[in-house]
Tab-separated table of C-alpha atoms in Angstrom:
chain	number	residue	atom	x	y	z
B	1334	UNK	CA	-4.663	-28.869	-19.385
B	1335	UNK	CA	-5.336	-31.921	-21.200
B	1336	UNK	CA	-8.515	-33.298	-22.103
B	1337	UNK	CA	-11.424	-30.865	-20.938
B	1338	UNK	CA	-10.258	-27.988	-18.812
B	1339	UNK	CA	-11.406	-27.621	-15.148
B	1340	UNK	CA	-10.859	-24.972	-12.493
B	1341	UNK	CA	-7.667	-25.368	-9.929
B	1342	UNK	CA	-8.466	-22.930	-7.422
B	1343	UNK	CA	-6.190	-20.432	-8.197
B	1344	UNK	CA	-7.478	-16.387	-8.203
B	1345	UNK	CA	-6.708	-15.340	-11.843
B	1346	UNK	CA	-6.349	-11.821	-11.991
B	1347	UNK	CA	-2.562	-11.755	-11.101
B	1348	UNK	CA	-1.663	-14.474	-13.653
B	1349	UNK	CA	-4.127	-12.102	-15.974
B	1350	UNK	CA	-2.088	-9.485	-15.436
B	1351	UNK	CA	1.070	-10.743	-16.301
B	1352	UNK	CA	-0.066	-11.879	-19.331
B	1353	UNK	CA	-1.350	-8.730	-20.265
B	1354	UNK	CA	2.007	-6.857	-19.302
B	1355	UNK	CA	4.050	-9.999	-21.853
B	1356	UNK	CA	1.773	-9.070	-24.701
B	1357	UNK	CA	2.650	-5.387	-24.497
B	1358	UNK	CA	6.281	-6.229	-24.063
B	1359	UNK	CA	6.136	-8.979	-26.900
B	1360	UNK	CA	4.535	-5.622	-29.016
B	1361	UNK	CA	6.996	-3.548	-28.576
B	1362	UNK	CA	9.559	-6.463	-29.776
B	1363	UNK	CA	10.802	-7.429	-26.022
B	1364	UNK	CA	10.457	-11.072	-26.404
B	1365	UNK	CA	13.896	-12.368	-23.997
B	1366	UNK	CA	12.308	-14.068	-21.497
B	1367	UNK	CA	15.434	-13.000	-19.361
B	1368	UNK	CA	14.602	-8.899	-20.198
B	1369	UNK	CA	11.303	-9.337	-19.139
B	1370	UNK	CA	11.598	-10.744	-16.006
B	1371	UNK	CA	13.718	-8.000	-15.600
B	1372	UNK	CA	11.076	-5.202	-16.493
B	1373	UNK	CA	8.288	-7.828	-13.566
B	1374	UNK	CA	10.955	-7.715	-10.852
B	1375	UNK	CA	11.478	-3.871	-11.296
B	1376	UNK	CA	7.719	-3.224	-11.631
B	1377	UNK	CA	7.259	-5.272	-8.603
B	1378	UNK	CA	10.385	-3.490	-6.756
B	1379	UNK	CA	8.272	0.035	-7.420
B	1380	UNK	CA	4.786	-1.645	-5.614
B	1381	UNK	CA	6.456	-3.085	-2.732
B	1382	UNK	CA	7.576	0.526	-2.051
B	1383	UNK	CA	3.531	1.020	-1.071
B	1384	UNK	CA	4.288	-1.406	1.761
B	1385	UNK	CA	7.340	1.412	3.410
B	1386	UNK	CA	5.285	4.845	2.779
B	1387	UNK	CA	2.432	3.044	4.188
B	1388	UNK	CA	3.622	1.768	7.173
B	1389	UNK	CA	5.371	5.236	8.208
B	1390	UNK	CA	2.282	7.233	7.201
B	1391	UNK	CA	0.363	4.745	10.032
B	1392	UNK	CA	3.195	4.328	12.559
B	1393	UNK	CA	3.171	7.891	12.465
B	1394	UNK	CA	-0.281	8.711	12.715
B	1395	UNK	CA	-0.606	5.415	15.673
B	1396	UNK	CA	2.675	6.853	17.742
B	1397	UNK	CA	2.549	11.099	16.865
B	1398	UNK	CA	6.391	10.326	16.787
B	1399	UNK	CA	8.534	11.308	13.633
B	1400	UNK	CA	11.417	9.130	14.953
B	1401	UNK	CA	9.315	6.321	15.739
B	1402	UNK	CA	7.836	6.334	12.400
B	1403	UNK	CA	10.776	6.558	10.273
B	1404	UNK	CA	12.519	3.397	12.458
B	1405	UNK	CA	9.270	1.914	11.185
B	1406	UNK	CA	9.802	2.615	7.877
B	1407	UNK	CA	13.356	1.307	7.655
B	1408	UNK	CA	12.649	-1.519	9.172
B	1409	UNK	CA	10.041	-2.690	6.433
B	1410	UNK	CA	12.527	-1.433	4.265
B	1411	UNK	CA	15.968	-3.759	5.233
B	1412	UNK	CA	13.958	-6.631	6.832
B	1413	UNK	CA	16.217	-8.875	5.234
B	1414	UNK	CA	13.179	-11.207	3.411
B	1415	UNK	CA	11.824	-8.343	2.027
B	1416	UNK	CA	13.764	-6.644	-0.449
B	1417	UNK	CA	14.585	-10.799	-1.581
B	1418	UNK	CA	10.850	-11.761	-1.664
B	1419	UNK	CA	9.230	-8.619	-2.407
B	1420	UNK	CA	10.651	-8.580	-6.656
B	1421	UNK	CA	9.536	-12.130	-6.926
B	1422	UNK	CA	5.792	-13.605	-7.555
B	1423	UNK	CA	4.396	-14.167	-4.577
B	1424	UNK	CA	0.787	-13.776	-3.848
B	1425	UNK	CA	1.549	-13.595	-0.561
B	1426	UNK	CA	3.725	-10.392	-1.212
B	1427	UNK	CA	1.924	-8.784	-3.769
B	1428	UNK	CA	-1.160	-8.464	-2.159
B	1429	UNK	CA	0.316	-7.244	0.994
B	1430	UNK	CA	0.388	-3.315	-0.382
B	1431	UNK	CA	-3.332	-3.887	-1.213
B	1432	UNK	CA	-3.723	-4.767	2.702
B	1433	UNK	CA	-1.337	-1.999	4.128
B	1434	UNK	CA	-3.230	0.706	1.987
B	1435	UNK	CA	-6.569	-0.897	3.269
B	1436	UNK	CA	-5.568	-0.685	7.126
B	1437	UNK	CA	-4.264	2.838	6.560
B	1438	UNK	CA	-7.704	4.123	5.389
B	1439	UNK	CA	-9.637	2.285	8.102
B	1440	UNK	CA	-6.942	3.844	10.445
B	1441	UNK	CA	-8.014	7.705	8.560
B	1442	UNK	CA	-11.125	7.664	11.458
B	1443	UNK	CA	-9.196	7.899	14.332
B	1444	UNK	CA	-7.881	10.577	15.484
B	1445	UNK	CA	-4.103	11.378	16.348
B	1446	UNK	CA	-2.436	11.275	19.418
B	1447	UNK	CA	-1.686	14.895	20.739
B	1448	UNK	CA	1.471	15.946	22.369
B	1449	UNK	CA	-0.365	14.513	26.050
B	1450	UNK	CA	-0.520	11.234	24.339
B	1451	UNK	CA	-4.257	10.929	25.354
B	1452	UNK	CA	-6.746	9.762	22.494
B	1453	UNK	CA	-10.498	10.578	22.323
B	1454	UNK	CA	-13.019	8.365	21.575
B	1455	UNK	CA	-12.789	6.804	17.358
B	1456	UNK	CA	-15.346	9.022	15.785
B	1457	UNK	CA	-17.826	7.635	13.379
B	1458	UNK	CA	-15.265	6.331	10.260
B	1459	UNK	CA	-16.062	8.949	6.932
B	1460	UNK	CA	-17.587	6.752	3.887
B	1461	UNK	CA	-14.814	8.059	1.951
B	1462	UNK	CA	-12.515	6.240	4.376
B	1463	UNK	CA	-14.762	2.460	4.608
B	1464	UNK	CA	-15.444	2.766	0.676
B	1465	UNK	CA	-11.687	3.023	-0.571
B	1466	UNK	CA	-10.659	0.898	2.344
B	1467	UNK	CA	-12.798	-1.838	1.141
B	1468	UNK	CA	-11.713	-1.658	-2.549
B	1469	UNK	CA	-8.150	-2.084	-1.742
B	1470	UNK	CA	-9.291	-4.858	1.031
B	1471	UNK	CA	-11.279	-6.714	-2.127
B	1472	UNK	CA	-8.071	-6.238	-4.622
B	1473	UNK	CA	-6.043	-7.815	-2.000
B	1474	UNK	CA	-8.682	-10.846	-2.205
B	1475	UNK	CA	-8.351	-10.971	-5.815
B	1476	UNK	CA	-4.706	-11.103	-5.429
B	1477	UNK	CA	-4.657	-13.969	-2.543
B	1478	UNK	CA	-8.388	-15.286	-1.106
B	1479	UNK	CA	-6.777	-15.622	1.949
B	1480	UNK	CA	-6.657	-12.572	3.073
B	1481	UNK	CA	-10.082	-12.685	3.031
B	1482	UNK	CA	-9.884	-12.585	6.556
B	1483	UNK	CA	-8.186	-9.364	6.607
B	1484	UNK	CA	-11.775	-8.018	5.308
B	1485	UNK	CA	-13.632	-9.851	7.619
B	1486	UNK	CA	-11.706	-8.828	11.073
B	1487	UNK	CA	-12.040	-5.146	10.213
B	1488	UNK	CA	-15.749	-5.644	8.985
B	1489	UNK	CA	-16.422	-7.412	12.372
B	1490	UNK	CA	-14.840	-4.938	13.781
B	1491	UNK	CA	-17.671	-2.277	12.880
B	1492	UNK	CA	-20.183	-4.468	13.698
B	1493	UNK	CA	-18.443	-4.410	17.085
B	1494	UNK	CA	-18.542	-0.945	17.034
B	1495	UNK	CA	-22.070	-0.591	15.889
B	1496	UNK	CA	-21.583	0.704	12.900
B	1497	UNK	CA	-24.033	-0.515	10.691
B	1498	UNK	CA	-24.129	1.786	7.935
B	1499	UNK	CA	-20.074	1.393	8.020
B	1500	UNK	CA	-19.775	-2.374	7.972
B	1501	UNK	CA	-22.306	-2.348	4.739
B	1502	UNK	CA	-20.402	0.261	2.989
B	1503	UNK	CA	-17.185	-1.493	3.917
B	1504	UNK	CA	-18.643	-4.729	2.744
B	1505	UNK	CA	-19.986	-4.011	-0.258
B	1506	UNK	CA	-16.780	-2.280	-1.053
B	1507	UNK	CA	-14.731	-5.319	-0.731
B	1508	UNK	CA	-17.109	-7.399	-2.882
B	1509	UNK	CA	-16.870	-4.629	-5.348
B	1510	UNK	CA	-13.529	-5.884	-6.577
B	1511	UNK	CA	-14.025	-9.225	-6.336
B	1512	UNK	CA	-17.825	-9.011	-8.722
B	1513	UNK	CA	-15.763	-6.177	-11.322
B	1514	UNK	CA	-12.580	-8.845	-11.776
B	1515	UNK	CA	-12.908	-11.961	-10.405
B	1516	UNK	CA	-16.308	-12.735	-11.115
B	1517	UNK	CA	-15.961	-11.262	-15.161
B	1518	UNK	CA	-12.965	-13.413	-15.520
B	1519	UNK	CA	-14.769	-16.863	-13.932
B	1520	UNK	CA	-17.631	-16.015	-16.373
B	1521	UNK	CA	-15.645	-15.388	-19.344
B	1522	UNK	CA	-13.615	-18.273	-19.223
B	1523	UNK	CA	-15.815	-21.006	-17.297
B	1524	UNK	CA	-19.392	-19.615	-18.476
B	1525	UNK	CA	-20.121	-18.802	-14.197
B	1526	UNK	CA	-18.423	-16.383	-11.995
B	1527	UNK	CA	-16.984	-17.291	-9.038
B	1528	UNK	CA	-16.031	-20.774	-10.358
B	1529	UNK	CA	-11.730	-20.709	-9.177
B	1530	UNK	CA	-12.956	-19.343	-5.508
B	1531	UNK	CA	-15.215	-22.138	-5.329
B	1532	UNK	CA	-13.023	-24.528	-6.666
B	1533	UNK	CA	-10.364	-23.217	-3.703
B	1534	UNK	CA	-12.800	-23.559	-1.421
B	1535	UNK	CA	-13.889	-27.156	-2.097
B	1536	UNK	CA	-10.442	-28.779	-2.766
B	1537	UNK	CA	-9.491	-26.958	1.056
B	1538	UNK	CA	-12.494	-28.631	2.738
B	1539	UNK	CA	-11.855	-32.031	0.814
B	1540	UNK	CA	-8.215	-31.949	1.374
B	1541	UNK	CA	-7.412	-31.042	5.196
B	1542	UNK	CA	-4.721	-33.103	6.141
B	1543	UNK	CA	-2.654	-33.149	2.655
């Protein structure tokens, strides 16, 4: 930027991360910009992938049905926009495996349908299950802060529930991410963590109808 730098609102660990992934490729003498867009859309190819195993593994565990599951799985997979958008960068796409992987584990605590179709009553979710739910809810905020309210649905949801203990853990999972990466990346490059959310934030609230 010129003259003196200020935040834009924009979540800086994917950018981060692609300019971590062009220094190694500019060290091992890849430097055609053309070659290396090739290695980012295969590399994103592979991670969209998450987003077809996922969705079977929880159509399967929601339905008890093999066949229903794998019509599931092949639908994420030939959906025309996805194949198109999913090797591109989009936020919007890239965080969506975070999201997927974070609404399988919170699905882990219910039980599966058995062959009457009947369903007993969700046991108490496993910490195991809230904890890594929550971390791969929070990398999905890092990724795009809107899905913030991904985190916040199933978090009211255990409060609904009345699972304390569980919407704590779950909570203080998803923050997890966001203090580890977004906050050390704010405070090495503005001085203060949190600065781009912020930022985000206040240009939304100043900006409604633009």
């Amino acid at each position: 930027q010129p003259g003196t730098p200020r935040p834009t609102g924009h979540m800086m660990v994917y950018p981060g991360v692609h300019y971590l992934l062009f220094s190694l490729l500019d060290a091992c003498g890849l430097d055609d910009p053309d070659r290396k867009m090739v290695v980012v859309r295969l590399l994103h190819a592979v991670w969209s992938l998450v987003i077809v195993r996922t969705g079977y593994r929880i159509a399967l565990r929601l339905s008890a049905d093999p066949r229903i599951a794998w019509r599931t799985g092949l639908f994420l997979a030939l959906f025309f926009f996805m194949p198109f958008l999913s090797v591109r960068n989009l936020v919007e796409m890239v965080s969506a495996p975070f999201l997927m992987l974070s609404a399988w584990w919170l699905l882990k605590g219910v039980p599966e349908v058995g062959s009457s179709g009947e369903q007993a009553a969700p046991p108490t979710a496993t910490a195991k299950c809230l904890l890594l739910a929550g971390i791969f809810a929070g990398l999905a905020i890092n990724i795009r802060f809107q899905t913030v309210f991904f985190a916040g649905g199933a978090g009211l949801a255990l409060l609904l529930r009345r699972e304390w203990k569980g919407a704590v853990l779950f909570g203080s999972a998803v923050l997890l991410p966001l203090i580890v990466l977004q906050g050390t990346i704010d405070l090495f490059i503005w001085g203060k963590p949190f600065v781009e959310m912020i930022e985000y934030v206040r240009y939304n609230l100043d900006n409604p109808d633009n």
